Amino acid sequence: MFTPVIMAGGSGTRLWPLSRGNFPKQFLPLTGEHTMLQQTVLRLKGLEHASPLFICNEDHRFIAAEQVRQLGLKKADILLEPVGRNTAPAIALAAMRARQQNNADTVLLVLAADHVITDTKAFQQATEQALPLAQDGKLVTFGIVPASAETGYGYIKRGEQVGQAFTVQRFVEKPDQSTAEQYLQSGEYYWNSGMFMFRADVYLQQLQQFRPDIYTACEAAMAEQTPDLEFVRVDKAAFAACPADSIDYAVMERTEHAVVLPLDAGWNDVGGFAALWQVSAKDAQDNVLNGDVLALDSHGTYIHSEDKLVAAIGVEDLIVISTKDAVLVAHKDKAQQVKQIVNQLAEAGRSEAVFHREVYRPWGKYDSVDNGERFQVKRITVKPGAKLSVQMHHHRAEHWIVVSGTARVTIDDKEQFVTENQSVYIPITAVHALENPGKVPLELIEVQSGSYLGEDDIVRFADRYGRA
């Protein structure tokens, strides 16, 4: 038995505009019907393991919880990071939580939620090979057998053989092209996957030895745990005081207990659109076409359309991404520079750097269809049984028109049901709430009007999701 620890943090800026700050790549279905987070969980099916422990940040907690719920997991801990502090502290929190929930020598399988692995059988075999090594006190890192001389990955040089694994001779940073080719030819180097297996107590012992400052800060943070639905919050001030560091720098490069286990399972960290094109199913012209797309005399191109027809003629090796509020066109060789565009958007205060036009909430989602100087139109979807917070607005009034389903609407303590083709008006400063009492999604159009229409013009009086 082992406990999967699935790290679902990160912003995935190199996949903008698909991936954004409030909805990054691990929550997107990039290579199939399931999201990358869900694929990470499904990859474990057939292995004997305890309930997974998820780590994500506060802003993504409801997205993670919903995607876990869709998989039918009845028991799942979701550990919330108050602030990002890299992988060494995040894994320390998970190890301390697992130690409390199980035994001190519980084995952890640490996985990133945004990796693609095409050969699940090979992955599971490697996991089974790593388990006795981890139980014996080794800190196992999975080294990807390199398929090419990649300059975008860090490498691990192997030493002496230890069973199915090897001692770690050294970790090396991302190399230049000629060095990467030497690594590939030598057969002694593996790509650093960022996946690990070890006992919780061994990891914490090594962390305490090499980075006592991180260990102490995490211990203080875990001393004040606050359960909230399926979430576990830790002390924000204590964790914010923790130094940021990766598990590689903090522990793996220093410990004498590290071993590397070769893994050849079609692994890819999908660090950009070129990698996404590489791992996706292609047509006869090597194109990847998602959505309403027509391609004529085009080759080696990745085209994704979210909501409109995209036609391409005579293009080659291009990335074309069309979402509801942004279009990206880039050459495949330059796709890594997308991050620079995101930085420019952030510096300019553009919302597109962080938000999609369609925004997910714990109760459902809304799509900002149109807006002007004193109005905004949204399409709102409320899940069955869900309820928005009891709230009030100082600067705007709202009109709700029900398109399908039934709404239970409360305005200043007066409750009414509003059904298909009916509407209701909520005046400025009226205390109101919206609930879906039915068994099908509630769809409605919201028209806001007023002097200020920002999302921060919400005064919450009660909220079942802990946002009041």
Short mmCIF file of C-alpha atoms in Angstrom, two decimals:
data_model
loop_
_atom_site.label_atom_id
_atom_site.label_comp_id
_atom_site.label_asym_id
_atom_site.label_seq_id
_atom_site.Cartn_x
_atom_site.Cartn_y
_atom_site.Cartn_z
CA MET A 1 0.00 0.00 0.00
CA PHE A 2 1.09 3.53 -0.71
CA THR A 3 -0.51 6.96 -0.60
CA PRO A 4 -0.59 8.91 -3.89
CA VAL A 5 0.26 12.59 -3.42
CA ILE A 6 -0.95 14.55 -6.44
CA MET A 7 0.44 18.05 -6.77
CA ALA A 8 -2.06 20.21 -8.63
CA GLY A 9 -0.43 23.62 -8.32
CA GLY A 10 1.18 25.67 -11.08
CA SER A 11 -0.11 28.13 -13.65
CA GLY A 12 0.85 26.56 -17.00
CA THR A 13 1.53 29.93 -18.65
CA ARG A 14 3.20 28.36 -21.71
CA LEU A 15 -0.21 27.00 -22.76
CA TRP A 16 -1.98 30.38 -22.72
CA PRO A 17 -4.72 31.17 -23.73
CA LEU A 18 -6.01 27.65 -22.98
CA SER A 19 -4.31 27.61 -19.59
CA ARG A 20 -4.67 30.66 -17.34
CA GLY A 21 -4.00 31.63 -13.76
CA ASN A 22 -7.48 30.80 -12.48
CA PHE A 23 -7.84 27.65 -14.62
CA PRO A 24 -4.40 26.16 -15.43
CA LYS A 25 -3.50 23.19 -17.60
CA GLN A 26 -3.86 20.46 -14.96
CA PHE A 27 -7.63 21.09 -14.96
CA LEU A 28 -7.98 20.97 -18.76
CA PRO A 29 -8.82 17.94 -20.97
CA LEU A 30 -5.82 18.46 -23.25
CA THR A 31 -5.25 14.91 -24.50
CA GLY A 32 -8.58 13.13 -24.01
CA GLU A 33 -12.00 13.33 -22.43
CA HIS A 34 -10.60 13.54 -18.90
CA THR A 35 -8.60 16.42 -17.50
CA MET A 36 -4.91 15.97 -16.77
CA LEU A 37 -5.65 15.83 -13.04
CA GLN A 38 -8.24 13.12 -13.62
CA GLN A 39 -5.89 11.16 -15.90
CA THR A 40 -3.28 11.21 -13.13
CA VAL A 41 -5.78 9.59 -10.76
CA LEU A 42 -7.07 7.09 -13.33
CA ARG A 43 -3.50 6.01 -14.09
CA LEU A 44 -3.40 4.46 -10.61
CA LYS A 45 -6.38 2.17 -11.24
CA GLY A 46 -5.40 -1.43 -10.62
CA LEU A 47 -2.66 -0.56 -8.11
CA GLU A 48 -3.33 -1.16 -4.42
CA HIS A 49 -3.15 2.24 -2.77
CA ALA A 50 -4.74 4.42 -0.10
CA SER A 51 -7.00 7.38 -0.87
CA PRO A 52 -5.08 10.06 -2.79
CA LEU A 53 -3.94 13.25 -1.11
CA PHE A 54 -4.20 16.32 -3.35
CA ILE A 55 -2.27 19.57 -2.99
CA CYS A 56 -3.53 22.72 -4.66
CA ASN A 57 -3.78 26.42 -3.95
CA GLU A 58 -6.74 28.24 -2.46
CA ASP A 59 -7.98 29.69 -5.76
CA HIS A 60 -8.29 26.27 -7.41
CA ARG A 61 -9.84 24.33 -4.54
CA PHE A 62 -13.38 24.07 -5.92
CA ILE A 63 -12.18 23.12 -9.40
CA ALA A 64 -10.04 20.34 -7.93
CA ALA A 65 -12.87 19.15 -5.68
CA GLU A 66 -15.36 19.03 -8.57
CA GLN A 67 -13.01 17.08 -10.82
CA VAL A 68 -12.24 14.61 -8.03
CA ARG A 69 -15.99 14.25 -7.38
CA GLN A 70 -16.58 13.45 -11.07
CA LEU A 71 -14.30 10.43 -10.67
CA GLY A 72 -16.49 9.09 -7.89
CA LEU A 73 -13.84 9.31 -5.17
CA LYS A 74 -15.78 9.23 -1.92
CA LYS A 75 -12.85 10.14 0.31
CA ALA A 76 -10.13 12.54 -0.77
CA ASP A 77 -8.07 14.99 1.24
CA ILE A 78 -7.35 18.27 -0.53
CA LEU A 79 -4.53 20.11 1.20
CA LEU A 80 -4.55 23.84 0.46
CA GLU A 81 -1.35 25.83 0.09
CA PRO A 82 -1.96 29.38 1.35
CA VAL A 83 0.92 30.62 -0.84
CA GLY A 84 3.22 28.95 -3.33
CA ARG A 85 6.53 27.80 -1.84
CA ASN A 86 7.71 25.23 -4.44
CA THR A 87 7.77 21.46 -4.13
CA ALA A 88 9.91 20.79 -1.03
CA PRO A 89 7.50 22.52 1.41
CA ALA A 90 4.41 21.26 -0.40
CA ILE A 91 5.57 17.65 -0.15
CA ALA A 92 6.52 18.23 3.49
CA LEU A 93 2.93 19.24 4.25
CA ALA A 94 1.69 16.11 2.48
CA ALA A 95 4.16 13.89 4.35
CA MET A 96 3.11 15.35 7.69
CA ARG A 97 -0.57 14.94 6.83
CA ALA A 98 -0.04 11.33 5.69
CA ARG A 99 1.93 10.61 8.85
CA GLN A 100 -1.01 11.84 10.92
CA GLN A 101 -3.61 9.93 8.89
CA ASN A 102 -1.66 6.67 8.60
CA ASN A 103 1.65 5.39 9.95
CA ALA A 104 4.91 7.32 10.09
CA ASP A 105 6.46 4.91 7.57
CA THR A 106 3.64 5.37 5.04
CA VAL A 107 5.04 5.30 1.50
CA LEU A 108 4.18 8.32 -0.68
CA LEU A 109 3.99 8.29 -4.47
CA VAL A 110 4.45 11.94 -5.46
CA LEU A 111 3.01 12.81 -8.87
CA ALA A 112 2.45 16.03 -10.78
CA ALA A 113 -1.12 16.51 -12.04
CA ASP A 114 -0.04 17.94 -15.39
CA HIS A 115 2.04 15.15 -16.95
CA VAL A 116 1.12 12.88 -19.85
CA ILE A 117 2.01 9.17 -19.63
CA THR A 118 0.85 7.12 -22.60
CA ASP A 119 1.96 3.67 -21.36
CA THR A 120 0.04 3.12 -18.13
CA LYS A 121 1.22 -0.49 -17.80
CA ALA A 122 4.88 0.54 -17.85
CA PHE A 123 4.16 3.28 -15.32
CA GLN A 124 2.44 0.84 -12.98
CA GLN A 125 5.26 -1.69 -13.31
CA ALA A 126 7.81 1.00 -12.38
CA THR A 127 5.66 1.98 -9.40
CA GLU A 128 5.64 -1.62 -8.19
CA GLN A 129 9.42 -1.84 -8.64
CA ALA A 130 9.92 1.37 -6.66
CA LEU A 131 7.78 0.28 -3.70
CA PRO A 132 10.24 -2.14 -2.00
CA LEU A 133 13.06 0.37 -2.51
CA ALA A 134 11.00 3.08 -0.82
CA GLN A 135 10.00 0.73 1.99
CA ASP A 136 13.71 0.04 2.51
CA GLY A 137 14.38 3.73 3.13
CA LYS A 138 15.40 4.85 -0.35
CA LEU A 139 14.21 8.12 -1.89
CA VAL A 140 13.26 6.98 -5.37
CA THR A 141 13.08 9.40 -8.29
CA PHE A 142 11.75 8.20 -11.62
CA GLY A 143 14.20 8.95 -14.44
CA ILE A 144 12.70 9.09 -17.90
CA VAL A 145 14.63 7.11 -20.51
CA PRO A 146 15.41 9.91 -23.00
CA ALA A 147 13.97 9.56 -26.49
CA SER A 148 15.89 12.57 -27.85
CA ALA A 149 18.49 15.15 -26.90
CA GLU A 150 16.11 17.51 -25.11
CA THR A 151 17.38 20.85 -23.80
CA GLY A 152 14.18 21.67 -21.93
CA TYR A 153 14.62 19.09 -19.15
CA GLY A 154 17.00 18.63 -16.26
CA TYR A 155 18.93 15.34 -16.24
CA ILE A 156 19.99 12.72 -13.68
CA LYS A 157 23.24 10.81 -14.09
CA ARG A 158 23.06 7.28 -12.76
CA GLY A 159 25.70 5.52 -10.68
CA GLU A 160 25.91 1.95 -9.44
CA GLN A 161 22.98 -0.44 -9.89
CA VAL A 162 20.73 -1.11 -6.89
CA GLY A 163 18.22 -3.78 -7.85
CA GLN A 164 16.07 -2.33 -10.63
CA ALA A 165 17.38 1.17 -9.89
CA PHE A 166 20.69 3.03 -9.74
CA THR A 167 22.33 5.32 -7.24
CA VAL A 168 22.13 8.99 -8.19
CA GLN A 169 25.56 10.25 -9.17
CA ARG A 170 24.42 13.80 -9.80
CA PHE A 171 21.61 16.06 -10.96
CA VAL A 172 22.38 18.41 -13.85
CA GLU A 173 20.56 21.51 -15.07
CA LYS A 174 19.03 21.92 -18.52
CA PRO A 175 21.93 21.42 -20.98
CA ASP A 176 22.74 23.03 -24.32
CA GLN A 177 22.16 21.00 -27.49
CA SER A 178 25.64 19.48 -27.80
CA THR A 179 25.70 18.48 -24.11
CA ALA A 180 22.24 16.95 -24.39
CA GLU A 181 23.42 14.88 -27.35
CA GLN A 182 26.39 13.63 -25.31
CA TYR A 183 24.02 12.67 -22.49
CA LEU A 184 21.82 10.75 -24.91
CA GLN A 185 24.74 8.87 -26.47
CA SER A 186 26.25 7.90 -23.12
CA GLY A 187 23.13 6.04 -21.95
CA GLU A 188 23.93 7.11 -18.38
CA TYR A 189 21.48 10.01 -18.13
CA TYR A 190 17.72 10.25 -17.62
CA TRP A 191 15.29 13.12 -17.83
CA ASN A 192 14.28 14.41 -14.43
CA SER A 193 10.55 13.63 -14.24
CA GLY A 194 9.72 15.28 -10.91
CA MET A 195 7.99 12.08 -9.73
CA PHE A 196 9.10 10.36 -6.51
CA MET A 197 8.39 7.51 -4.12
CA PHE A 198 9.60 7.41 -0.52
CA ARG A 199 8.49 6.89 3.05
CA ALA A 200 7.00 9.95 4.71
CA ASP A 201 9.29 9.65 7.73
CA VAL A 202 12.46 9.26 5.62
CA TYR A 203 11.67 12.34 3.55
CA LEU A 204 10.94 14.40 6.66
CA GLN A 205 14.14 13.18 8.34
CA GLN A 206 16.21 14.20 5.33
CA LEU A 207 14.43 17.54 5.03
CA GLN A 208 15.01 18.25 8.72
CA GLN A 209 18.69 17.40 8.29
CA PHE A 210 19.36 19.49 5.20
CA ARG A 211 16.71 22.25 5.42
CA PRO A 212 15.63 22.56 9.06
CA ASP A 213 14.18 26.00 8.28
CA ILE A 214 11.69 24.49 5.81
CA TYR A 215 10.88 21.61 8.14
CA THR A 216 10.24 23.90 11.11
CA ALA A 217 8.02 26.28 9.10
CA CYS A 218 5.95 23.40 7.72
CA GLU A 219 5.64 21.83 11.16
CA ALA A 220 4.33 25.15 12.52
CA ALA A 221 1.89 25.44 9.61
CA MET A 222 0.54 21.93 10.18
CA ALA A 223 0.09 22.59 13.90
CA GLU A 224 -2.94 24.76 13.04
CA GLN A 225 -5.04 22.68 10.64
CA THR A 226 -8.58 23.76 9.81
CA PRO A 227 -10.91 21.25 8.13
CA ASP A 228 -13.37 22.82 5.65
CA LEU A 229 -15.60 20.45 3.67
CA GLU A 230 -13.08 18.17 1.90
CA PHE A 231 -10.32 20.76 2.26
CA VAL A 232 -7.58 21.05 4.87
CA ARG A 233 -6.19 24.51 5.55
CA VAL A 234 -2.90 25.14 7.35
CA ASP A 235 -1.67 28.21 9.21
CA LYS A 236 -1.16 30.87 6.55
CA ALA A 237 1.32 33.06 8.41
CA ALA A 238 3.51 30.11 9.38
CA PHE A 239 3.60 28.73 5.84
CA ALA A 240 4.17 32.16 4.30
CA ALA A 241 7.34 32.39 6.44
CA CYS A 242 8.64 29.15 4.89
CA PRO A 243 11.52 29.50 2.39
CA ALA A 244 10.71 28.41 -1.16
CA ASP A 245 12.76 25.55 -2.60
CA SER A 246 12.36 22.53 -4.83
CA ILE A 247 12.65 18.98 -3.55
CA ASP A 248 15.66 18.50 -5.85
CA TYR A 249 17.69 21.32 -4.32
CA ALA A 250 16.46 20.86 -0.75
CA VAL A 251 16.81 17.08 -0.44
CA MET A 252 17.45 14.93 -3.51
CA GLU A 253 20.80 16.52 -4.48
CA ARG A 254 22.09 16.26 -0.91
CA THR A 255 20.87 12.94 0.44
CA GLU A 256 22.84 9.70 0.25
CA HIS A 257 19.61 7.71 0.00
CA ALA A 258 18.52 8.82 -3.49
CA VAL A 259 18.15 6.26 -6.27
CA VAL A 260 16.88 6.69 -9.81
CA LEU A 261 14.52 4.14 -11.37
CA PRO A 262 14.38 4.18 -15.19
CA LEU A 263 10.91 4.78 -16.63
CA ASP A 264 10.04 4.36 -20.30
CA ALA A 265 6.31 5.04 -20.44
CA GLY A 266 5.69 7.78 -23.00
CA TRP A 267 6.17 10.55 -20.45
CA ASN A 268 5.81 14.23 -21.33
CA ASP A 269 5.39 17.21 -19.02
CA VAL A 270 3.49 19.14 -21.74
CA GLY A 271 5.56 22.25 -21.11
CA GLY A 272 4.29 24.05 -24.21
CA PHE A 273 2.26 23.76 -27.39
CA ALA A 274 5.02 21.97 -29.30
CA ALA A 275 4.94 19.23 -26.65
CA LEU A 276 1.15 19.16 -26.72
CA TRP A 277 1.22 18.70 -30.50
CA GLN A 278 3.74 15.90 -30.02
CA VAL A 279 1.57 13.86 -27.63
CA SER A 280 -1.76 14.43 -29.43
CA ALA A 281 -3.40 12.25 -32.10
CA LYS A 282 -2.66 13.59 -35.59
CA ASP A 283 -4.25 13.32 -39.01
CA ALA A 284 -2.50 12.19 -42.21
CA GLN A 285 -0.91 15.63 -42.59
CA ASP A 286 0.44 15.61 -38.99
CA ASN A 287 -2.15 18.20 -37.96
CA VAL A 288 -3.89 18.23 -34.58
CA LEU A 289 -7.35 19.75 -35.06
CA ASN A 290 -9.68 20.32 -32.09
CA GLY A 291 -13.10 21.93 -32.36
CA ASP A 292 -14.74 23.46 -35.43
CA VAL A 293 -11.64 23.54 -37.65
CA LEU A 294 -11.06 23.22 -41.40
CA ALA A 295 -7.49 22.84 -42.66
CA LEU A 296 -6.56 22.87 -46.35
CA ASP A 297 -3.06 22.10 -47.60
CA SER A 298 -1.71 22.52 -44.05
CA HIS A 299 0.88 20.38 -42.27
CA GLY A 300 2.30 19.86 -38.79
CA THR A 301 -0.08 22.38 -37.27
CA TYR A 302 -1.94 22.46 -33.95
CA ILE A 303 -5.31 24.25 -34.23
CA HIS A 304 -7.77 24.50 -31.35
CA SER A 305 -11.08 26.34 -31.57
CA GLU A 306 -13.26 26.79 -28.52
CA ASP A 307 -16.39 28.38 -29.97
CA LYS A 308 -16.06 29.43 -33.61
CA LEU A 309 -15.06 28.12 -37.02
CA VAL A 310 -11.32 28.40 -37.72
CA ALA A 311 -10.14 27.82 -41.30
CA ALA A 312 -6.46 27.45 -42.19
CA ILE A 313 -5.02 27.33 -45.72
CA GLY A 314 -1.44 26.54 -46.63
CA VAL A 315 0.03 26.86 -43.15
CA GLU A 316 2.80 24.73 -41.69
CA ASP A 317 4.16 24.18 -38.16
CA LEU A 318 1.83 26.77 -36.66
CA ILE A 319 0.02 26.94 -33.34
CA VAL A 320 -3.46 28.50 -33.64
CA ILE A 321 -5.55 28.77 -30.47
CA SER A 322 -8.96 30.46 -30.55
CA THR A 323 -10.82 30.88 -27.26
CA LYS A 324 -13.88 33.00 -26.47
CA ASP A 325 -11.79 36.07 -25.69
CA ALA A 326 -8.32 35.58 -27.22
CA VAL A 327 -6.53 34.24 -30.30
CA LEU A 328 -2.93 33.03 -30.36
CA VAL A 329 -0.96 32.44 -33.57
CA ALA A 330 2.63 31.26 -33.15
CA HIS A 331 5.23 29.24 -34.99
CA LYS A 332 5.78 25.90 -33.30
CA ASP A 333 9.49 26.71 -32.78
CA LYS A 334 8.59 29.95 -30.98
CA ALA A 335 5.74 28.60 -28.86
CA GLN A 336 7.80 28.71 -25.65
CA GLN A 337 7.73 32.52 -25.90
CA VAL A 338 4.00 32.51 -25.07
CA LYS A 339 5.08 33.12 -21.47
CA GLN A 340 6.41 36.53 -22.53
CA ILE A 341 2.97 37.45 -23.86
CA VAL A 342 1.42 36.45 -20.54
CA ASN A 343 3.97 38.63 -18.71
CA GLN A 344 3.04 41.59 -20.91
CA LEU A 345 -0.66 41.04 -20.24
CA ALA A 346 -0.02 40.87 -16.50
CA GLU A 347 2.08 44.05 -16.54
CA ALA A 348 -0.72 45.83 -18.40
CA GLY A 349 -3.29 44.62 -15.87
CA ARG A 350 -5.19 42.67 -18.53
CA SER A 351 -7.65 40.16 -17.10
CA GLU A 352 -6.91 37.70 -19.94
CA ALA A 353 -3.65 36.78 -18.20
CA VAL A 354 -5.59 35.19 -15.34
CA PHE A 355 -9.26 34.74 -16.25
CA HIS A 356 -11.14 33.00 -19.02
CA ARG A 357 -14.35 34.57 -20.24
CA GLU A 358 -16.00 31.52 -18.74
CA VAL A 359 -15.33 31.38 -14.99
CA TYR A 360 -15.96 28.36 -12.76
CA ARG A 361 -17.38 28.68 -9.27
CA PRO A 362 -18.21 26.02 -6.65
CA TRP A 363 -21.91 26.35 -7.54
CA GLY A 364 -21.39 26.19 -11.33
CA LYS A 365 -20.05 28.73 -13.83
CA TYR A 366 -20.72 31.97 -15.64
CA ASP A 367 -19.81 33.25 -19.11
CA SER A 368 -19.42 37.01 -19.65
CA VAL A 369 -21.27 37.29 -22.95
CA ASP A 370 -21.22 41.08 -23.42
CA ASN A 371 -20.41 44.28 -21.56
CA GLY A 372 -20.47 48.02 -22.02
CA GLU A 373 -20.04 51.25 -20.04
CA ARG A 374 -22.94 50.60 -17.63
CA PHE A 375 -24.07 47.05 -18.39
CA GLN A 376 -22.85 43.48 -18.41
CA VAL A 377 -24.53 40.30 -19.66
CA LYS A 378 -23.69 36.87 -18.25
CA ARG A 379 -24.89 33.37 -18.94
CA ILE A 380 -25.07 31.56 -15.60
CA THR A 381 -25.21 27.81 -15.00
CA VAL A 382 -26.08 26.57 -11.49
CA LYS A 383 -25.52 22.90 -10.68
CA PRO A 384 -28.46 20.86 -9.26
CA GLY A 385 -28.78 21.47 -5.52
CA ALA A 386 -26.25 24.34 -5.57
CA LYS A 387 -26.80 27.78 -4.11
CA LEU A 388 -25.01 31.09 -4.60
CA SER A 389 -24.13 33.12 -1.52
CA VAL A 390 -26.65 35.38 0.19
CA GLN A 391 -25.36 38.72 -1.03
CA MET A 392 -25.92 42.38 -1.83
CA HIS A 393 -24.49 44.88 -4.33
CA HIS A 394 -23.92 48.58 -3.67
CA HIS A 395 -23.58 49.71 -7.27
CA ARG A 396 -25.59 47.47 -9.55
CA ALA A 397 -29.05 46.06 -10.12
CA GLU A 398 -29.63 42.69 -11.79
CA HIS A 399 -32.25 41.12 -14.06
CA TRP A 400 -32.42 37.32 -14.19
CA ILE A 401 -34.15 35.53 -17.09
CA VAL A 402 -34.47 31.76 -16.68
CA VAL A 403 -33.69 29.86 -19.88
CA SER A 404 -34.10 26.33 -18.51
CA GLY A 405 -34.65 24.72 -15.14
CA THR A 406 -36.18 26.24 -12.02
CA ALA A 407 -34.69 28.91 -9.75
CA ARG A 408 -35.49 29.51 -6.11
CA VAL A 409 -34.94 33.26 -5.66
CA THR A 410 -34.90 35.11 -2.36
CA ILE A 411 -35.05 38.94 -2.36
CA ASP A 412 -35.10 40.71 1.02
CA ASP A 413 -36.46 37.59 2.76
CA LYS A 414 -39.22 37.06 0.17
CA GLU A 415 -38.88 33.70 -1.62
CA GLN A 416 -40.25 32.83 -5.06
CA PHE A 417 -39.78 30.23 -7.79
CA VAL A 418 -38.86 31.41 -11.27
CA THR A 419 -39.17 28.96 -14.15
CA GLU A 420 -38.40 28.85 -17.86
CA ASN A 421 -39.16 32.10 -19.77
CA GLN A 422 -39.83 33.99 -16.53
CA SER A 423 -37.69 36.78 -15.09
CA VAL A 424 -37.04 38.63 -11.84
CA TYR A 425 -35.50 42.00 -10.91
CA ILE A 426 -33.06 42.55 -8.03
CA PRO A 427 -32.72 46.25 -7.06
CA ILE A 428 -29.48 47.84 -5.84
CA THR A 429 -28.75 46.99 -2.14
CA ALA A 430 -31.39 44.22 -2.06
CA VAL A 431 -30.18 41.17 -0.13
CA HIS A 432 -30.71 38.22 -2.45
CA ALA A 433 -29.86 34.59 -3.13
CA LEU A 434 -30.16 32.19 -6.06
CA GLU A 435 -30.57 28.42 -5.71
CA ASN A 436 -31.22 25.50 -8.02
CA PRO A 437 -33.66 23.17 -6.20
CA GLY A 438 -34.05 20.86 -9.18
CA LYS A 439 -32.23 17.84 -10.56
CA VAL A 440 -31.08 19.40 -13.85
CA PRO A 441 -28.73 22.37 -14.38
CA LEU A 442 -30.32 25.82 -14.09
CA GLU A 443 -29.50 28.11 -17.03
CA LEU A 444 -30.25 31.82 -16.85
CA ILE A 445 -29.22 35.11 -18.40
CA GLU A 446 -28.15 37.84 -16.00
CA VAL A 447 -28.18 41.48 -17.10
CA GLN A 448 -26.33 43.80 -14.74
CA SER A 449 -26.71 47.57 -14.88
CA GLY A 450 -25.15 50.25 -12.74
CA SER A 451 -22.20 52.55 -12.11
CA TYR A 452 -19.77 49.75 -11.16
CA LEU A 453 -19.93 46.10 -12.27
CA GLY A 454 -16.78 44.56 -10.77
CA GLU A 455 -16.82 41.17 -9.05
CA ASP A 456 -15.62 42.83 -5.84
CA ASP A 457 -18.97 44.63 -5.48
CA ILE A 458 -20.31 41.67 -3.52
CA VAL A 459 -21.16 41.76 0.18
CA ARG A 460 -21.65 38.16 1.32
CA PHE A 461 -23.84 37.46 4.37
CA ALA A 462 -23.85 33.65 4.17
CA ASP A 463 -22.11 31.14 1.95
CA ARG A 464 -22.12 27.34 2.09
CA TYR A 465 -18.67 27.27 0.46
CA GLY A 466 -16.88 29.22 3.17
CA ARG A 467 -16.39 32.44 1.15
CA ALA A 468 -18.37 34.76 3.44
#
